[in-house]
Amino acid sequence: MTLSVTDEQYEKAERLLSWNAIKDVFNGKVFPNWLDKGSRFWYQKDIRKESKRGKQFVLMNPQSNTKESAFDHVKLADSLSSVISREVDSDNLPFNSFTFLNDEKAIQFEVDESTWICDLTNFQCNQIRTKIYLHMNFYPLTGVGLHLSKDITYLYVL
């Protein structure tokens, strides 16, 4: 007795393998980022956007069983678009993590190897640090080479 599998059956089974199925699972895992000594947290929520995936950040309070947007994604995207000179999608912001600052009136995040702080009252975003890489060719015969990485920091006061 031999069992045979059709191409159609094989393709259907292959789509259910974890590395293929994960594309169709939204919010399968929630990674809480705790605030207030563990009374609240924010997490990244997957969303469907046309044929693509997107994400939003949600603030959750388990004690009162409430959840809300962590900040106004549209205003943040508009502000960030103007300072980085490229379009930023409010449903897919170019960072996966952030830190609340100043009693949750501002957030800090990294985009394009630069650190930004965005005031959540007026949505003014300022670059506070950028990485600059200096390279010099290495010449094996002489043993001379140089590779420097330096952070340039600017002071920003909220």
Tab-separated table of N, CA and C in Angstrom:
chain	number	residue	atom	x	y	z
A	1	MET	N	0.846	-1.183	0.000
A	1	MET	CA	0.000	0.000	0.000
A	1	MET	C	0.891	1.245	0.000
A	2	THR	N	0.682	2.105	-0.929
A	2	THR	CA	1.437	3.347	-0.994
A	2	THR	C	0.476	4.520	-0.865
A	3	LEU	N	0.933	5.482	-0.141
A	3	LEU	CA	0.152	6.705	-0.001
A	3	LEU	C	0.737	7.744	-0.940
A	4	SER	N	-0.115	8.418	-1.616
A	4	SER	CA	0.393	9.486	-2.473
A	4	SER	C	-0.294	10.788	-2.093
A	5	VAL	N	0.455	11.812	-2.186
A	5	VAL	CA	-0.032	13.148	-1.851
A	5	VAL	C	-0.011	13.975	-3.125
A	6	THR	N	-1.103	14.624	-3.380
A	6	THR	CA	-1.149	15.467	-4.576
A	6	THR	C	-0.388	16.766	-4.322
A	7	ASP	N	-0.025	17.425	-5.386
A	7	ASP	CA	0.643	18.725	-5.251
A	7	ASP	C	-0.234	19.703	-4.482
A	8	GLU	N	-1.519	19.666	-4.722
A	8	GLU	CA	-2.454	20.574	-4.046
A	8	GLU	C	-2.472	20.301	-2.535
A	9	GLN	N	-2.483	19.049	-2.139
A	9	GLN	CA	-2.468	18.701	-0.716
A	9	GLN	C	-1.150	19.117	-0.064
A	10	TYR	N	-0.070	18.906	-0.770
A	10	TYR	CA	1.242	19.284	-0.234
A	10	TYR	C	1.332	20.796	-0.024
A	11	GLU	N	0.884	21.579	-1.010
A	11	GLU	CA	0.920	23.043	-0.905
A	11	GLU	C	0.038	23.536	0.236
A	12	LYS	N	-1.120	22.890	0.411
A	12	LYS	CA	-2.015	23.278	1.505
A	12	LYS	C	-1.348	23.011	2.854
A	13	ALA	N	-0.725	21.850	3.001
A	13	ALA	CA	-0.035	21.515	4.250
A	13	ALA	C	1.148	22.445	4.488
A	14	GLU	N	1.859	22.779	3.420
A	14	GLU	CA	3.023	23.664	3.546
A	14	GLU	C	2.619	25.053	4.041
A	15	ARG	N	1.453	25.536	3.613
A	15	ARG	CA	0.973	26.854	4.061
A	15	ARG	C	0.706	26.886	5.563
A	16	LEU	N	0.461	25.714	6.168
A	16	LEU	CA	0.161	25.648	7.595
A	16	LEU	C	1.398	25.507	8.465
A	17	LEU	N	2.573	25.357	7.873
A	17	LEU	CA	3.801	25.304	8.662
A	17	LEU	C	3.997	26.648	9.358
A	18	SER	N	4.578	26.615	10.552
A	18	SER	CA	4.640	27.816	11.389
A	18	SER	C	5.264	29.006	10.679
A	19	TRP	N	6.346	28.815	9.940
A	19	TRP	CA	7.009	29.948	9.296
A	19	TRP	C	6.190	30.522	8.144
A	20	ASN	N	5.216	29.789	7.646
A	20	ASN	CA	4.320	30.332	6.626
A	20	ASN	C	3.034	30.868	7.251
A	21	ALA	N	2.532	30.174	8.265
A	21	ALA	CA	1.269	30.569	8.884
A	21	ALA	C	1.388	31.867	9.671
A	22	ILE	N	2.575	32.181	10.167
A	22	ILE	CA	2.747	33.391	10.991
A	22	ILE	C	2.346	34.656	10.231
A	23	LYS	N	2.439	34.611	8.907
A	23	LYS	CA	2.052	35.775	8.103
A	23	LYS	C	0.556	36.068	8.219
A	24	ASP	N	-0.239	35.034	8.553
A	24	ASP	CA	-1.688	35.194	8.646
A	24	ASP	C	-2.191	35.344	10.075
A	25	VAL	N	-1.289	35.258	11.049
A	25	VAL	CA	-1.681	35.368	12.454
A	25	VAL	C	-1.377	36.782	12.938
A	26	PHE	N	-2.397	37.428	13.441
A	26	PHE	CA	-2.229	38.777	13.958
A	26	PHE	C	-2.348	38.748	15.472
A	27	ASN	N	-1.425	39.428	16.130
A	27	ASN	CA	-1.420	39.540	17.586
A	27	ASN	C	-1.334	38.181	18.278
A	28	GLY	N	-0.599	37.272	17.665
A	28	GLY	CA	-0.401	35.958	18.252
A	28	GLY	C	0.433	36.036	19.521
A	29	LYS	N	1.274	37.027	19.620
A	29	LYS	CA	2.098	37.218	20.803
A	29	LYS	C	2.039	38.686	21.202
A	30	VAL	N	1.863	38.907	22.482
A	30	VAL	CA	1.882	40.271	23.011
A	30	VAL	C	3.060	40.367	23.965
A	31	PHE	N	3.942	41.318	23.720
A	31	PHE	CA	5.094	41.541	24.578
A	31	PHE	C	4.859	42.822	25.367
A	32	PRO	N	4.455	42.703	26.642
A	32	PRO	CA	4.140	43.896	27.431
A	32	PRO	C	5.396	44.681	27.816
A	33	ASN	N	5.294	45.979	27.755
A	33	ASN	CA	6.329	46.908	28.214
A	33	ASN	C	5.724	47.639	29.400
A	34	TRP	N	6.062	47.189	30.591
A	34	TRP	CA	5.388	47.618	31.811
A	34	TRP	C	5.727	49.053	32.198
A	35	LEU	N	4.724	49.739	32.741
A	35	LEU	CA	4.832	51.116	33.244
A	35	LEU	C	4.315	51.148	34.674
A	36	ASP	N	4.590	52.212	35.373
A	36	ASP	CA	4.033	52.442	36.720
A	36	ASP	C	4.238	51.241	37.644
A	37	LYS	N	5.439	50.706	37.666
A	37	LYS	CA	5.773	49.578	38.542
A	37	LYS	C	4.836	48.390	38.329
A	38	GLY	N	4.416	48.192	37.094
A	38	GLY	CA	3.640	47.005	36.752
A	38	GLY	C	2.139	47.162	36.750
A	39	SER	N	1.618	48.376	36.860
A	39	SER	CA	0.157	48.539	36.870
A	39	SER	C	-0.422	48.739	35.467
A	40	ARG	N	0.404	49.163	34.519
A	40	ARG	CA	-0.046	49.370	33.130
A	40	ARG	C	1.082	48.944	32.195
A	41	PHE	N	0.750	48.735	30.925
A	41	PHE	CA	1.775	48.423	29.951
A	41	PHE	C	1.344	48.887	28.562
A	42	TRP	N	2.333	49.015	27.681
A	42	TRP	CA	2.037	49.260	26.272
A	42	TRP	C	2.541	48.057	25.485
A	43	TYR	N	1.913	47.837	24.322
A	43	TYR	CA	2.355	46.755	23.455
A	43	TYR	C	2.133	47.159	21.999
A	44	GLN	N	2.784	46.437	21.124
A	44	GLN	CA	2.643	46.677	19.689
A	44	GLN	C	1.566	45.747	19.148
A	45	LYS	N	0.586	46.324	18.502
A	45	LYS	CA	-0.556	45.569	17.977
A	45	LYS	C	-0.432	45.469	16.459
A	46	ASP	N	-0.566	44.268	15.922
A	46	ASP	CA	-0.566	44.077	14.474
A	46	ASP	C	-1.905	44.520	13.912
A	47	ILE	N	-1.883	45.148	12.750
A	47	ILE	CA	-3.122	45.519	12.071
A	47	ILE	C	-3.009	45.135	10.601
A	48	ARG	N	-4.147	44.942	9.996
A	48	ARG	CA	-4.185	44.685	8.556
A	48	ARG	C	-4.373	46.021	7.855
A	49	LYS	N	-3.576	46.240	6.836
A	49	LYS	CA	-3.687	47.473	6.070
A	49	LYS	C	-3.621	47.101	4.601
A	50	GLU	N	-4.789	47.086	3.982
A	50	GLU	CA	-4.908	46.636	2.602
A	50	GLU	C	-4.274	45.250	2.510
A	51	SER	N	-3.279	45.071	1.683
A	51	SER	CA	-2.670	43.747	1.553
A	51	SER	C	-1.412	43.612	2.401
A	52	LYS	N	-1.127	44.636	3.218
A	52	LYS	CA	0.092	44.622	4.017
A	52	LYS	C	-0.250	44.571	5.498
A	53	ARG	N	0.789	44.340	6.281
A	53	ARG	CA	0.662	44.401	7.731
A	53	ARG	C	1.038	45.801	8.192
A	54	GLY	N	0.453	46.195	9.257
A	54	GLY	CA	0.813	47.446	9.889
A	54	GLY	C	0.939	47.212	11.384
A	55	LYS	N	1.139	48.286	12.114
A	55	LYS	CA	1.249	48.148	13.568
A	55	LYS	C	0.825	49.444	14.225
A	56	GLN	N	0.342	49.307	15.424
A	56	GLN	CA	0.025	50.446	16.264
A	56	GLN	C	0.437	50.112	17.683
A	57	PHE	N	0.592	51.144	18.490
A	57	PHE	CA	1.001	50.962	19.875
A	57	PHE	C	-0.204	51.239	20.770
A	58	VAL	N	-0.456	50.314	21.688
A	58	VAL	CA	-1.647	50.356	22.537
A	58	VAL	C	-1.214	50.426	23.996
A	59	LEU	N	-1.912	51.244	24.764
A	59	LEU	CA	-1.682	51.393	26.200
A	59	LEU	C	-2.795	50.637	26.927
A	60	MET	N	-2.412	49.701	27.784
A	60	MET	CA	-3.372	48.821	28.452
A	60	MET	C	-3.289	48.992	29.962
A	61	ASN	N	-4.459	49.077	30.593
A	61	ASN	CA	-4.538	49.119	32.055
A	61	ASN	C	-5.338	47.897	32.508
A	62	PRO	N	-4.662	46.823	32.934
A	62	PRO	CA	-5.377	45.611	33.327
A	62	PRO	C	-6.273	45.795	34.554
A	63	GLN	N	-5.911	46.722	35.445
A	63	GLN	CA	-6.714	46.926	36.657
A	63	GLN	C	-8.092	47.481	36.324
A	64	SER	N	-8.150	48.424	35.380
A	64	SER	CA	-9.448	48.989	35.003
A	64	SER	C	-9.995	48.363	33.724
A	65	ASN	N	-9.252	47.398	33.178
A	65	ASN	CA	-9.642	46.704	31.949
A	65	ASN	C	-9.920	47.679	30.808
A	66	THR	N	-9.004	48.648	30.633
A	66	THR	CA	-9.143	49.623	29.548
A	66	THR	C	-7.909	49.590	28.655
A	67	LYS	N	-8.136	49.915	27.406
A	67	LYS	CA	-7.009	50.069	26.494
A	67	LYS	C	-7.313	51.234	25.564
A	68	GLU	N	-6.228	51.907	25.170
A	68	GLU	CA	-6.342	53.062	24.300
A	68	GLU	C	-5.056	53.175	23.498
A	69	SER	N	-5.092	53.988	22.479
A	69	SER	CA	-3.891	54.228	21.700
A	69	SER	C	-2.840	54.870	22.606
A	70	ALA	N	-1.588	54.438	22.476
A	70	ALA	CA	-0.523	54.977	23.329
A	70	ALA	C	-0.273	56.450	23.042
A	71	PHE	N	-0.545	56.873	21.811
A	71	PHE	CA	-0.397	58.266	21.385
A	71	PHE	C	-1.107	58.413	20.055
A	72	ASP	N	-1.212	59.627	19.558
A	72	ASP	CA	-1.862	59.881	18.277
A	72	ASP	C	-0.890	59.525	17.150
A	73	HIS	N	-1.117	58.386	16.514
A	73	HIS	CA	-0.212	57.889	15.485
A	73	HIS	C	-0.166	58.801	14.255
A	74	VAL	N	-1.299	59.389	13.902
A	74	VAL	CA	-1.361	60.265	12.716
A	74	VAL	C	-0.546	61.532	12.940
A	75	LYS	N	-0.722	62.175	14.097
A	75	LYS	CA	0.035	63.399	14.380
A	75	LYS	C	1.534	63.113	14.477
A	76	LEU	N	1.889	61.986	15.097
A	76	LEU	CA	3.304	61.639	15.197
A	76	LEU	C	3.893	61.384	13.814
A	77	ALA	N	3.171	60.657	12.963
A	77	ALA	CA	3.659	60.375	11.603
A	77	ALA	C	3.832	61.664	10.804
A	78	ASP	N	2.881	62.584	10.916
A	78	ASP	CA	2.985	63.864	10.202
A	78	ASP	C	4.204	64.652	10.665
A	79	SER	N	4.396	64.726	11.969
A	79	SER	CA	5.537	65.465	12.510
A	79	SER	C	6.856	64.827	12.115
A	80	LEU	N	6.928	63.518	12.230
A	80	LEU	CA	8.160	62.815	11.881
A	80	LEU	C	8.451	62.927	10.386
A	81	SER	N	7.417	62.865	9.559
A	81	SER	CA	7.598	63.027	8.105
A	81	SER	C	8.273	64.350	7.773
A	82	SER	N	7.874	65.390	8.461
A	82	SER	CA	8.425	66.708	8.153
A	82	SER	C	9.887	66.847	8.563
A	83	VAL	N	10.317	66.140	9.620
A	83	VAL	CA	11.697	66.298	10.062
A	83	VAL	C	12.668	65.292	9.434
A	84	ILE	N	12.164	64.157	8.954
A	84	ILE	CA	13.076	63.207	8.307
A	84	ILE	C	12.968	63.263	6.785
A	85	SER	N	12.118	64.138	6.287
A	85	SER	CA	11.989	64.395	4.841
A	85	SER	C	11.623	63.158	4.031
A	86	ARG	N	10.745	62.363	4.572
A	86	ARG	CA	10.163	61.256	3.800
A	86	ARG	C	8.812	60.905	4.411
A	87	GLU	N	7.969	60.290	3.631
A	87	GLU	CA	6.633	59.923	4.074
A	87	GLU	C	6.698	58.862	5.175
A	88	VAL	N	5.966	59.082	6.250
A	88	VAL	CA	5.867	58.114	7.343
A	88	VAL	C	4.416	57.680	7.444
A	89	ASP	N	4.181	56.381	7.409
A	89	ASP	CA	2.846	55.797	7.476
A	89	ASP	C	2.410	55.704	8.945
A	90	SER	N	1.298	56.323	9.272
A	90	SER	CA	0.827	56.319	10.664
A	90	SER	C	0.433	54.923	11.145
A	91	ASP	N	0.144	54.024	10.222
A	91	ASP	CA	-0.204	52.656	10.585
A	91	ASP	C	0.986	51.714	10.513
A	92	ASN	N	2.164	52.271	10.314
A	92	ASN	CA	3.376	51.453	10.299
A	92	ASN	C	4.568	52.358	10.596
A	93	LEU	N	4.592	52.928	11.787
A	93	LEU	CA	5.661	53.847	12.174
A	93	LEU	C	7.017	53.146	12.070
A	94	PRO	N	8.082	53.883	11.775
A	94	PRO	CA	9.385	53.260	11.491
A	94	PRO	C	10.191	52.866	12.731
A	95	PHE	N	9.519	52.540	13.818
A	95	PHE	CA	10.198	52.038	15.014
A	95	PHE	C	9.309	50.987	15.665
A	96	ASN	N	9.924	50.098	16.438
A	96	ASN	CA	9.195	49.006	17.084
A	96	ASN	C	9.144	49.133	18.599
A	97	SER	N	9.841	50.115	19.110
A	97	SER	CA	9.887	50.294	20.551
A	97	SER	C	10.056	51.773	20.865
A	98	PHE	N	9.624	52.167	22.035
A	98	PHE	CA	9.789	53.551	22.474
A	98	PHE	C	9.814	53.569	23.994
A	99	THR	N	10.191	54.710	24.539
A	99	THR	CA	10.197	54.912	25.978
A	99	THR	C	9.407	56.176	26.286
A	100	PHE	N	8.476	56.081	27.222
A	100	PHE	CA	7.775	57.279	27.669
A	100	PHE	C	8.724	58.127	28.505
A	101	LEU	N	8.619	59.455	28.356
A	101	LEU	CA	9.405	60.413	29.124
A	101	LEU	C	8.467	61.465	29.703
A	102	ASN	N	8.960	62.194	30.684
A	102	ASN	CA	8.262	63.380	31.202
A	102	ASN	C	6.798	63.084	31.544
A	103	ASP	N	6.584	62.086	32.404
A	103	ASP	CA	5.225	61.696	32.821
A	103	ASP	C	4.318	61.370	31.631
A	104	GLU	N	4.889	60.663	30.658
A	104	GLU	CA	4.168	60.211	29.453
A	104	GLU	C	3.710	61.364	28.567
A	105	LYS	N	4.400	62.494	28.657
A	105	LYS	CA	4.100	63.624	27.777
A	105	LYS	C	5.021	63.653	26.569
A	106	ALA	N	5.954	62.709	26.518
A	106	ALA	CA	6.888	62.617	25.399
A	106	ALA	C	7.315	61.160	25.240
A	107	ILE	N	7.813	60.827	24.050
A	107	ILE	CA	8.380	59.502	23.827
A	107	ILE	C	9.747	59.648	23.171
A	108	GLN	N	10.580	58.650	23.393
A	108	GLN	CA	11.904	58.594	22.772
A	108	GLN	C	11.969	57.297	21.981
A	109	PHE	N	12.526	57.366	20.769
A	109	PHE	CA	12.599	56.203	19.897
A	109	PHE	C	13.753	56.389	18.924
A	110	GLU	N	14.080	55.340	18.189
A	110	GLU	CA	15.152	55.414	17.200
A	110	GLU	C	14.605	55.176	15.806
A	111	VAL	N	15.049	56.027	14.876
A	111	VAL	CA	14.727	55.889	13.457
A	111	VAL	C	15.987	56.206	12.667
A	112	ASP	N	16.319	55.357	11.722
A	112	ASP	CA	17.479	55.569	10.851
A	112	ASP	C	18.749	55.854	11.652
A	113	GLU	N	18.996	55.073	12.673
A	113	GLU	CA	20.189	55.180	13.508
A	113	GLU	C	20.322	56.533	14.210
A	114	SER	N	19.209	57.199	14.382
A	114	SER	CA	19.174	58.441	15.142
A	114	SER	C	18.142	58.297	16.254
A	115	THR	N	18.402	58.957	17.371
A	115	THR	CA	17.471	58.940	18.493
A	115	THR	C	16.638	60.219	18.449
A	116	TRP	N	15.347	60.058	18.646
A	116	TRP	CA	14.399	61.174	18.566
A	116	TRP	C	13.594	61.254	19.852
A	117	ILE	N	13.196	62.481	20.188
A	117	ILE	CA	12.224	62.715	21.255
A	117	ILE	C	11.073	63.498	20.632
A	118	CYS	N	9.868	63.006	20.900
A	118	CYS	CA	8.682	63.687	20.369
A	118	CYS	C	7.781	64.065	21.538
A	119	ASP	N	7.501	65.350	21.640
A	119	ASP	CA	6.600	65.879	22.658
A	119	ASP	C	5.171	65.508	22.247
A	120	LEU	N	4.432	64.826	23.103
A	120	LEU	CA	3.087	64.365	22.763
A	120	LEU	C	2.002	65.413	23.001
A	121	THR	N	2.383	66.598	23.476
A	121	THR	CA	1.391	67.671	23.627
A	121	THR	C	1.299	68.509	22.364
A	122	ASN	N	2.434	68.725	21.693
A	122	ASN	CA	2.408	69.519	20.458
A	122	ASN	C	2.986	68.755	19.257
A	123	PHE	N	3.419	67.529	19.490
A	123	PHE	CA	3.980	66.646	18.474
A	123	PHE	C	5.154	67.259	17.726
A	124	GLN	N	5.987	67.949	18.473
A	124	GLN	CA	7.252	68.445	17.933
A	124	GLN	C	8.295	67.355	18.175
A	125	CYS	N	8.923	66.906	17.091
A	125	CYS	CA	9.940	65.853	17.195
A	125	CYS	C	11.312	66.458	16.961
A	126	ASN	N	12.260	66.096	17.814
A	126	ASN	CA	13.620	66.605	17.716
A	126	ASN	C	14.617	65.461	17.765
A	127	GLN	N	15.600	65.554	16.908
A	127	GLN	CA	16.676	64.573	16.892
A	127	GLN	C	17.644	64.922	18.010
A	128	ILE	N	17.940	63.955	18.881
A	128	ILE	CA	18.849	64.254	19.985
A	128	ILE	C	20.196	63.572	19.832
A	129	ARG	N	20.274	62.560	18.979
A	129	ARG	CA	21.541	61.864	18.799
A	129	ARG	C	21.545	61.181	17.439
A	130	THR	N	22.689	61.206	16.803
A	130	THR	CA	22.852	60.471	15.552
A	130	THR	C	24.202	59.780	15.563
A	131	LYS	N	24.289	58.681	14.876
A	131	LYS	CA	25.553	57.954	14.800
A	131	LYS	C	26.264	58.325	13.514
A	132	ILE	N	27.524	58.621	13.633
A	132	ILE	CA	28.364	58.913	12.475
A	132	ILE	C	29.464	57.872	12.440
A	133	TYR	N	29.647	57.278	11.309
A	133	TYR	CA	30.680	56.267	11.157
A	133	TYR	C	31.778	56.811	10.243
A	134	LEU	N	32.997	56.729	10.708
A	134	LEU	CA	34.148	57.128	9.911
A	134	LEU	C	34.920	55.869	9.551
A	135	HIS	N	35.240	55.704	8.307
A	135	HIS	CA	35.954	54.513	7.860
A	135	HIS	C	37.235	54.923	7.138
A	136	MET	N	38.264	54.142	7.326
A	136	MET	CA	39.489	54.305	6.568
A	136	MET	C	39.886	52.919	6.092
A	137	ASN	N	40.339	52.804	4.900
A	137	ASN	CA	40.704	51.501	4.362
A	137	ASN	C	41.832	50.874	5.167
A	138	PHE	N	41.778	49.558	5.265
A	138	PHE	CA	42.827	48.802	5.937
A	138	PHE	C	43.784	48.260	4.878
A	139	TYR	N	45.038	48.493	5.073
A	139	TYR	CA	46.041	48.011	4.133
A	139	TYR	C	46.824	46.885	4.804
A	140	PRO	N	46.568	45.625	4.423
A	140	PRO	CA	47.176	44.476	5.105
A	140	PRO	C	48.707	44.488	5.106
A	141	LEU	N	49.315	45.019	4.079
A	141	LEU	CA	50.777	44.973	4.015
A	141	LEU	C	51.418	45.907	5.033
A	142	THR	N	50.754	47.014	5.347
A	142	THR	CA	51.336	47.975	6.284
A	142	THR	C	50.767	47.807	7.692
A	143	GLY	N	49.637	47.105	7.804
A	143	GLY	CA	49.012	46.933	9.110
A	143	GLY	C	48.324	48.196	9.601
A	144	VAL	N	48.039	49.134	8.683
A	144	VAL	CA	47.409	50.393	9.063
A	144	VAL	C	45.917	50.307	8.772
A	145	GLY	N	45.114	50.735	9.709
A	145	GLY	CA	43.674	50.766	9.496
A	145	GLY	C	43.001	51.552	10.601
A	146	LEU	N	41.805	52.020	10.339
A	146	LEU	CA	41.090	52.819	11.327
A	146	LEU	C	39.601	52.633	11.104
A	147	HIS	N	38.896	52.400	12.164
A	147	HIS	CA	37.436	52.351	12.110
A	147	HIS	C	36.925	52.998	13.388
A	148	LEU	N	36.253	54.110	13.256
A	148	LEU	CA	35.721	54.825	14.418
A	148	LEU	C	34.210	54.899	14.319
A	149	SER	N	33.562	54.818	15.446
A	149	SER	CA	32.131	55.037	15.527
A	149	SER	C	31.920	56.028	16.657
A	150	LYS	N	31.195	57.101	16.383
A	150	LYS	CA	31.049	58.140	17.389
A	150	LYS	C	29.601	58.589	17.462
A	151	ASP	N	29.092	58.723	18.673
A	151	ASP	CA	27.767	59.298	18.880
A	151	ASP	C	27.922	60.803	19.020
A	152	ILE	N	27.081	61.535	18.335
A	152	ILE	CA	27.037	62.980	18.510
A	152	ILE	C	25.739	63.279	19.241
A	153	THR	N	25.811	63.922	20.372
A	153	THR	CA	24.659	64.135	21.220
A	153	THR	C	24.309	65.614	21.299
A	154	TYR	N	23.038	65.908	21.231
A	154	TYR	CA	22.531	67.264	21.371
A	154	TYR	C	21.651	67.300	22.612
A	155	LEU	N	21.653	68.382	23.311
A	155	LEU	CA	20.834	68.520	24.508
A	155	LEU	C	19.455	69.003	24.111
A	156	TYR	N	18.469	68.319	24.592
A	156	TYR	CA	17.094	68.697	24.331
A	156	TYR	C	16.360	68.707	25.668
A	157	VAL	N	15.706	69.811	25.999
A	157	VAL	CA	14.994	69.933	27.260
A	157	VAL	C	13.505	70.052	26.962
A	158	LEU	N	12.750	69.220	27.635
A	158	LEU	CA	11.283	69.290	27.465
A	158	LEU	C	10.691	70.299	28.408
